[in-house]
Amino acid sequence: MSATIDTLEQLQALYGMPHERSLRKEMPCLSAPYQALVAASPFVVLGTHGPDGLDCSPRGDAPGFVRVLDERTLLLPDRPGNNRIDSLRNIIHDPQVALLFLIPGVGESFRVNGRASISLDPELLALCEAQGKLPRSVLRISVDTCYFQCSKAAVRSGLWNAERQVERASLPSAGDLLKAVMDESFDVEAYEQQLQERLKTQLY
């Protein structure tokens, strides 16, 4: 017997059929309860596909920063970042996207699959204004499917358990991580000081 599964038949034989509930919770639009999850979430992971492969990128802001335009449309603002624009480049290549919403303290997560376009529509930009500033662009996401994920992963990981929080000082700092890929002249202390200032002045 092979130790590798490479057919759908083998996979189905190993895992069996999904429970009916796990299929029924998948919807082609955002129900009112699903909209409530989006409105409560301050953090989403954006998955995209481009010519160089797959990419996952974090997005975060105040709860509800991802706006529900209607039951089939979400708006995701693009706040200032590092200008790599990996996700946006990928969307130009392939509009299919996946979103994973997390809500602090809540075990369930929320997944959305759909198609995105990069919009400069003034009305959509205005809907996503924050701290008196407009986003440079907005992703207009047409929902194909959405469903909530049960809390097992969050429970197993202890994701929201305060006793499992990691002391930031126990891990390499952002400056340390950059130092490992820069030349010896890279000034970690100066970078860390500049970073703290950017976090105060350049979030929006």
mmCIF file of N, CA and C in Angstrom, residues 8 24 46 84 138 144 166:
data_model
loop_
_atom_site.group_PDB
_atom_site.id
_atom_site.type_symbol
_atom_site.label_atom_id
_atom_site.label_comp_id
_atom_site.label_asym_id
_atom_site.label_seq_id
_atom_site.Cartn_x
_atom_site.Cartn_y
_atom_site.Cartn_z
ATOM 1 N N LEU A 8 -8.405 11.265 -5.624
ATOM 2 C CA LEU A 8 -9.545 11.667 -4.810
ATOM 3 C C LEU A 8 -10.224 10.457 -4.168
ATOM 4 N N ARG A 24 -24.064 22.220 4.709
ATOM 5 C CA ARG A 24 -25.185 23.156 4.716
ATOM 6 C C ARG A 24 -24.764 24.564 5.125
ATOM 7 N N LEU A 46 -5.626 37.442 3.702
ATOM 8 C CA LEU A 46 -6.021 37.475 2.296
ATOM 9 C C LEU A 46 -5.151 36.520 1.497
ATOM 10 N N ARG A 84 5.235 46.307 -1.604
ATOM 11 C CA ARG A 84 5.493 45.130 -2.432
ATOM 12 C C ARG A 84 4.275 44.813 -3.297
ATOM 13 N N VAL A 138 -9.230 50.074 -3.045
ATOM 14 C CA VAL A 138 -10.142 49.191 -2.323
ATOM 15 C C VAL A 138 -10.343 47.925 -3.149
ATOM 16 N N ASP A 144 -18.359 34.293 -3.718
ATOM 17 C CA ASP A 144 -18.816 33.059 -4.367
ATOM 18 C C ASP A 144 -19.370 32.092 -3.331
ATOM 19 N N VAL A 166 3.078 34.658 23.917
ATOM 20 C CA VAL A 166 4.537 34.600 23.845
ATOM 21 C C VAL A 166 5.113 35.981 24.133
#
